[in-house]
């Protein structure tokens, strides 16, 4: 099965190990992974800020970059969902509308692809310790991926899973929200860190690097010892 990696800006610039882990897991499961070099930002920051027309050139670039791909897989529910928004953006465009829908239909978040397409729940990972999981807003509420991460984590050998109190609450990142509404975002992430601490977990796991960078940064500044990991890194672990 041929899979094209939609790496996302945050993974490309800040969390490259997440991308490497994702490729390792996919290749072990028999996938042929490629990386279309024409990919750039998917346009989400500007689109979510209301600049729809200004976002279209970036969207068209992404549509073109993945036009020949069989499957497009991303380590971010948020960015994967952005591709699902493309058909509505180009709904009245006879040229780009069908192309946008084709891209949306073949795009999957990483755990969603493993469970729903490859039909795999046990990837042979092992990681000893107590962990909790933060379900990101876009991944769960918009993309609708809720069960796949849990199914995969349940099969990680040695991992003791502890539910996160008030897990559905936003961590305060929200892309440009954290920039525009800094004081409110800070209070939200403080509450999230408090709940993580209540679990006494050694690991905080998530599926979106934006959330993990936000929560992880606050954990580090507060001097906590919790290790933050993307689920791709967990699934690639051999402890």
mmCIF file of C-alpha atoms in Angstrom:
data_model
loop_
_atom_site.group_PDB
_atom_site.id
_atom_site.type_symbol
_atom_site.label_atom_id
_atom_site.label_comp_id
_atom_site.label_asym_id
_atom_site.label_seq_id
_atom_site.Cartn_x
_atom_site.Cartn_y
_atom_site.Cartn_z
ATOM 1 C CA UNK A 1 0.000 0.000 0.000
ATOM 2 C CA UNK A 2 1.394 3.391 -1.012
ATOM 3 C CA UNK A 3 1.098 6.153 1.567
ATOM 4 C CA UNK A 4 2.031 9.812 1.177
ATOM 5 C CA UNK A 5 3.144 11.592 4.321
ATOM 6 C CA UNK A 6 1.450 14.924 5.047
ATOM 7 C CA UNK A 7 4.007 16.027 7.608
ATOM 8 C CA UNK A 8 2.437 19.327 8.888
ATOM 9 C CA UNK A 9 4.364 22.500 9.731
ATOM 10 C CA UNK A 10 4.864 21.780 13.437
ATOM 11 C CA UNK A 11 6.292 18.301 12.856
ATOM 12 C CA UNK A 12 8.503 19.535 10.026
ATOM 13 C CA UNK A 13 9.958 22.418 12.035
ATOM 14 C CA UNK A 14 9.786 21.341 15.681
ATOM 15 C CA UNK A 15 8.934 17.654 16.113
ATOM 16 C CA UNK A 16 10.789 15.772 13.387
ATOM 17 C CA UNK A 17 11.071 12.638 15.553
ATOM 18 C CA UNK A 18 7.287 12.300 15.342
ATOM 19 C CA UNK A 19 7.479 12.100 11.553
ATOM 20 C CA UNK A 20 10.290 9.555 11.714
ATOM 21 C CA UNK A 21 8.354 7.409 14.179
ATOM 22 C CA UNK A 22 5.287 7.519 11.967
ATOM 23 C CA UNK A 23 7.280 6.382 8.927
ATOM 24 C CA UNK A 24 8.896 3.556 10.929
ATOM 25 C CA UNK A 25 5.512 2.224 12.052
ATOM 26 C CA UNK A 26 3.961 2.444 8.582
ATOM 27 C CA UNK A 27 6.915 0.737 6.913
ATOM 28 C CA UNK A 28 6.905 -2.095 9.463
ATOM 29 C CA UNK A 29 3.255 -2.636 8.604
ATOM 30 C CA UNK A 30 4.145 -3.030 4.943
ATOM 31 C CA UNK A 31 3.373 0.444 3.605
ATOM 32 C CA UNK A 32 5.485 2.164 0.973
ATOM 33 C CA UNK A 33 5.850 5.722 2.250
ATOM 34 C CA UNK A 34 6.705 8.748 0.126
ATOM 35 C CA UNK A 35 7.028 12.449 0.873
ATOM 36 C CA UNK A 36 5.679 14.819 -1.788
ATOM 37 C CA UNK A 37 8.158 17.683 -1.724
ATOM 38 C CA UNK A 38 5.665 20.220 -3.039
ATOM 39 C CA UNK A 39 3.753 20.317 0.240
ATOM 40 C CA UNK A 40 3.657 23.517 2.276
ATOM 41 C CA UNK A 41 1.324 24.833 5.008
ATOM 42 C CA UNK A 42 -2.236 23.577 4.515
ATOM 43 C CA UNK A 43 -3.559 27.107 5.059
ATOM 44 C CA UNK A 44 -5.305 26.437 8.347
ATOM 45 C CA UNK A 45 -3.941 29.410 10.363
ATOM 46 C CA UNK A 46 -5.079 31.984 7.826
ATOM 47 C CA UNK A 47 -8.305 30.126 7.014
ATOM 48 C CA UNK A 48 -9.324 29.922 10.676
ATOM 49 C CA UNK A 49 -8.555 33.625 11.023
ATOM 50 C CA UNK A 50 -11.116 34.394 8.328
ATOM 51 C CA UNK A 51 -8.794 34.940 5.363
ATOM 52 C CA UNK A 52 -10.435 32.375 3.101
ATOM 53 C CA UNK A 53 -9.468 33.861 -0.262
ATOM 54 C CA UNK A 54 -5.887 34.443 0.856
ATOM 55 C CA UNK A 55 -5.676 30.790 1.925
ATOM 56 C CA UNK A 56 -6.685 29.364 -1.450
ATOM 57 C CA UNK A 57 -3.238 29.508 -3.136
ATOM 58 C CA UNK A 58 -1.759 27.372 -0.336
ATOM 59 C CA UNK A 59 -4.680 24.972 -0.573
ATOM 60 C CA UNK A 60 -4.249 24.616 -4.324
ATOM 61 C CA UNK A 61 -0.551 23.913 -3.823
ATOM 62 C CA UNK A 62 -1.414 21.122 -1.382
ATOM 63 C CA UNK A 63 -4.065 19.655 -3.664
ATOM 64 C CA UNK A 64 -1.514 19.531 -6.471
ATOM 65 C CA UNK A 65 1.215 18.088 -4.234
ATOM 66 C CA UNK A 66 -0.919 15.081 -3.279
ATOM 67 C CA UNK A 67 -2.856 14.668 -6.513
ATOM 68 C CA UNK A 68 -1.082 11.425 -7.446
ATOM 69 C CA UNK A 69 -1.170 9.901 -3.944
ATOM 70 C CA UNK A 70 -3.187 6.786 -3.130
ATOM 71 C CA UNK A 71 -3.511 7.601 0.576
ATOM 72 C CA UNK A 72 -2.522 10.731 2.506
ATOM 73 C CA UNK A 73 -1.707 10.210 6.184
ATOM 74 C CA UNK A 74 -0.941 12.902 8.760
ATOM 75 C CA UNK A 75 0.286 12.849 12.382
ATOM 76 C CA UNK A 76 -2.261 15.576 13.178
ATOM 77 C CA UNK A 77 -6.020 15.337 13.433
ATOM 78 C CA UNK A 78 -6.225 19.108 13.122
ATOM 79 C CA UNK A 79 -4.324 19.331 9.848
ATOM 80 C CA UNK A 80 -5.974 16.203 8.439
ATOM 81 C CA UNK A 81 -9.349 17.815 9.092
ATOM 82 C CA UNK A 82 -8.241 20.922 7.232
ATOM 83 C CA UNK A 83 -8.073 18.830 4.064
ATOM 84 C CA UNK A 84 -11.677 17.822 4.790
ATOM 85 C CA UNK A 85 -12.578 21.529 4.677
ATOM 86 C CA UNK A 86 -11.198 21.997 1.166
ATOM 87 C CA UNK A 87 -14.319 20.702 -0.684
ATOM 88 C CA UNK A 88 -16.525 23.353 0.945
ATOM 89 C CA UNK A 89 -13.991 26.076 0.137
ATOM 90 C CA UNK A 90 -13.936 25.085 -3.547
ATOM 91 C CA UNK A 91 -17.582 23.958 -3.773
ATOM 92 C CA UNK A 92 -18.368 26.427 -6.563
ATOM 93 C CA UNK A 93 -15.137 25.893 -8.468
ATOM 94 C CA UNK A 94 -15.597 23.399 -11.346
ATOM 95 C CA UNK A 95 -11.851 22.804 -11.645
ATOM 96 C CA UNK A 96 -10.675 22.667 -8.043
ATOM 97 C CA UNK A 97 -13.845 21.373 -6.387
ATOM 98 C CA UNK A 98 -13.510 17.751 -7.625
ATOM 99 C CA UNK A 99 -9.780 17.782 -6.881
ATOM 100 C CA UNK A 100 -10.409 19.044 -3.352
ATOM 101 C CA UNK A 101 -12.956 16.289 -2.721
ATOM 102 C CA UNK A 102 -10.584 13.634 -4.046
ATOM 103 C CA UNK A 103 -7.902 14.796 -1.606
ATOM 104 C CA UNK A 104 -10.325 14.927 1.318
ATOM 105 C CA UNK A 105 -11.604 11.420 0.614
ATOM 106 C CA UNK A 106 -8.138 9.840 0.716
ATOM 107 C CA UNK A 107 -6.784 11.732 3.742
ATOM 108 C CA UNK A 108 -6.506 10.116 7.189
ATOM 109 C CA UNK A 109 -5.102 10.940 10.584
ATOM 110 C CA UNK A 110 -2.355 8.466 11.561
ATOM 111 C CA UNK A 111 -4.221 6.364 14.154
ATOM 112 C CA UNK A 112 -7.371 6.482 12.047
ATOM 113 C CA UNK A 113 -5.432 5.036 9.117
ATOM 114 C CA UNK A 114 -3.917 2.242 11.201
ATOM 115 C CA UNK A 115 -7.211 1.112 12.713
ATOM 116 C CA UNK A 116 -9.773 1.865 10.002
ATOM 117 C CA UNK A 117 -7.765 1.245 6.818
ATOM 118 C CA UNK A 118 -4.972 -1.164 7.752
ATOM 119 C CA UNK A 119 -7.216 -2.860 10.358
ATOM 120 C CA UNK A 120 -4.341 -3.001 12.848
ATOM 121 C CA UNK A 121 -4.691 -2.382 16.584
ATOM 122 C CA UNK A 122 -1.506 -4.025 17.886
ATOM 123 C CA UNK A 123 1.673 -2.703 16.255
ATOM 124 C CA UNK A 124 3.984 -4.549 18.638
ATOM 125 C CA UNK A 125 4.903 -1.502 20.715
ATOM 126 C CA UNK A 126 6.083 -1.664 24.311
ATOM 127 C CA UNK A 127 6.526 1.142 26.824
ATOM 128 C CA UNK A 128 6.669 0.592 30.572
ATOM 129 C CA UNK A 129 5.022 3.149 32.813
ATOM 130 C CA UNK A 130 1.822 4.975 33.664
ATOM 131 C CA UNK A 131 0.309 7.163 30.951
ATOM 132 C CA UNK A 132 -2.671 9.392 30.302
ATOM 133 C CA UNK A 133 -4.048 10.693 26.992
ATOM 134 C CA UNK A 134 -5.172 14.170 25.911
ATOM 135 C CA UNK A 135 -7.809 14.039 23.117
ATOM 136 C CA UNK A 136 -7.357 17.155 20.997
ATOM 137 C CA UNK A 137 -10.426 19.185 20.045
ATOM 138 C CA UNK A 138 -10.129 19.079 16.246
ATOM 139 C CA UNK A 139 -9.256 15.388 16.163
ATOM 140 C CA UNK A 140 -12.219 14.305 18.268
ATOM 141 C CA UNK A 141 -14.932 16.889 17.646
ATOM 142 C CA UNK A 142 -14.345 17.749 13.994
ATOM 143 C CA UNK A 143 -12.506 14.806 12.452
ATOM 144 C CA UNK A 144 -14.401 12.375 14.682
ATOM 145 C CA UNK A 145 -11.409 10.219 15.635
ATOM 146 C CA UNK A 146 -12.014 9.104 19.217
ATOM 147 C CA UNK A 147 -11.644 5.326 19.533
ATOM 148 C CA UNK A 148 -8.633 4.611 17.312
ATOM 149 C CA UNK A 149 -5.962 6.034 19.671
ATOM 150 C CA UNK A 150 -7.434 4.144 22.631
ATOM 151 C CA UNK A 151 -7.520 0.845 20.724
ATOM 152 C CA UNK A 152 -3.851 1.235 19.810
ATOM 153 C CA UNK A 153 -2.719 2.303 23.284
ATOM 154 C CA UNK A 154 -4.497 -0.649 24.902
ATOM 155 C CA UNK A 155 -2.139 -2.981 23.032
ATOM 156 C CA UNK A 156 1.114 -1.244 24.045
ATOM 157 C CA UNK A 157 2.845 -3.750 26.287
ATOM 158 C CA UNK A 158 3.796 -2.493 29.752
ATOM 159 C CA UNK A 159 1.728 0.674 29.507
ATOM 160 C CA UNK A 160 -0.649 1.365 32.380
ATOM 161 C CA UNK A 161 -3.361 3.741 31.152
ATOM 162 C CA UNK A 162 -5.017 6.251 33.479
ATOM 163 C CA UNK A 163 -8.005 8.338 32.270
ATOM 164 C CA UNK A 164 -7.416 12.093 32.231
ATOM 165 C CA UNK A 165 -9.952 14.064 34.332
ATOM 166 C CA UNK A 166 -12.020 16.495 32.270
ATOM 167 C CA UNK A 167 -10.222 15.156 29.210
ATOM 168 C CA UNK A 168 -12.548 16.830 26.696
ATOM 169 C CA UNK A 169 -11.589 20.327 27.874
ATOM 170 C CA UNK A 170 -9.443 22.330 25.453
ATOM 171 C CA UNK A 171 -5.809 22.763 26.463
ATOM 172 C CA UNK A 172 -5.882 26.417 25.421
ATOM 173 C CA UNK A 173 -3.767 26.116 22.274
ATOM 174 C CA UNK A 174 -6.303 26.525 19.481
ATOM 175 C CA UNK A 175 -3.714 27.753 16.991
ATOM 176 C CA UNK A 176 -3.949 31.541 16.779
ATOM 177 C CA UNK A 177 -6.176 31.565 19.886
ATOM 178 C CA UNK A 178 -3.120 31.039 22.099
ATOM 179 C CA UNK A 179 -1.523 34.090 20.495
ATOM 180 C CA UNK A 180 -4.544 36.378 20.492
ATOM 181 C CA UNK A 181 -5.940 35.319 23.867
ATOM 182 C CA UNK A 182 -2.757 34.628 25.829
ATOM 183 C CA UNK A 183 -4.041 35.154 29.394
ATOM 184 C CA UNK A 184 -7.112 32.963 28.808
ATOM 185 C CA UNK A 185 -5.014 30.304 27.081
ATOM 186 C CA UNK A 186 -2.619 30.279 30.037
ATOM 187 C CA UNK A 187 -5.417 29.603 32.501
ATOM 188 C CA UNK A 188 -6.764 26.800 30.314
ATOM 189 C CA UNK A 189 -3.411 25.050 30.003
ATOM 190 C CA UNK A 190 -2.787 25.436 33.735
ATOM 191 C CA UNK A 191 -6.021 23.556 34.367
ATOM 192 C CA UNK A 192 -4.995 20.864 31.896
ATOM 193 C CA UNK A 193 -1.598 20.438 33.575
ATOM 194 C CA UNK A 194 -3.308 20.187 36.947
ATOM 195 C CA UNK A 195 -5.472 17.324 35.681
ATOM 196 C CA UNK A 196 -2.439 15.585 34.192
ATOM 197 C CA UNK A 197 -0.690 15.855 37.540
ATOM 198 C CA UNK A 198 -3.723 14.352 39.293
ATOM 199 C CA UNK A 199 -3.313 11.137 37.295
ATOM 200 C CA UNK A 200 0.274 10.704 38.581
ATOM 201 C CA UNK A 201 1.162 9.636 35.041
ATOM 202 C CA UNK A 202 4.750 9.455 33.839
ATOM 203 C CA UNK A 203 3.695 10.087 30.229
ATOM 204 C CA UNK A 204 1.223 12.449 28.623
ATOM 205 C CA UNK A 205 0.282 11.156 25.174
ATOM 206 C CA UNK A 206 -1.543 13.023 22.411
ATOM 207 C CA UNK A 207 -2.152 13.046 18.681
ATOM 208 C CA UNK A 208 -1.617 16.719 17.820
ATOM 209 C CA UNK A 209 1.749 18.415 18.234
ATOM 210 C CA UNK A 210 0.179 21.829 18.762
ATOM 211 C CA UNK A 211 -1.559 20.639 21.920
ATOM 212 C CA UNK A 212 1.493 18.703 23.061
ATOM 213 C CA UNK A 213 3.809 21.683 22.594
ATOM 214 C CA UNK A 214 1.388 23.889 24.525
ATOM 215 C CA UNK A 215 0.885 21.490 27.422
ATOM 216 C CA UNK A 216 4.492 20.307 27.368
ATOM 217 C CA UNK A 217 5.811 23.848 27.488
ATOM 218 C CA UNK A 218 3.711 24.607 30.530
ATOM 219 C CA UNK A 219 4.767 21.359 32.209
ATOM 220 C CA UNK A 220 8.419 22.243 31.638
ATOM 221 C CA UNK A 221 8.024 25.791 32.951
ATOM 222 C CA UNK A 222 6.354 24.476 36.080
ATOM 223 C CA UNK A 223 9.159 21.980 36.639
ATOM 224 C CA UNK A 224 6.987 18.875 36.354
ATOM 225 C CA UNK A 225 8.536 15.515 35.494
ATOM 226 C CA UNK A 226 5.866 14.272 33.065
ATOM 227 C CA UNK A 227 7.233 13.249 29.660
ATOM 228 C CA UNK A 228 5.145 14.392 26.688
ATOM 229 C CA UNK A 229 4.929 12.006 23.706
ATOM 230 C CA UNK A 230 3.067 11.944 20.414
ATOM 231 C CA UNK A 231 1.210 8.669 19.921
ATOM 232 C CA UNK A 232 3.393 7.852 16.905
ATOM 233 C CA UNK A 233 6.435 7.875 19.194
ATOM 234 C CA UNK A 234 4.650 5.595 21.654
ATOM 235 C CA UNK A 235 3.668 3.150 18.918
ATOM 236 C CA UNK A 236 7.276 3.100 17.721
ATOM 237 C CA UNK A 237 8.640 2.387 21.213
ATOM 238 C CA UNK A 238 10.426 -0.848 22.047
ATOM 239 C CA UNK A 239 11.028 -0.477 25.775
#
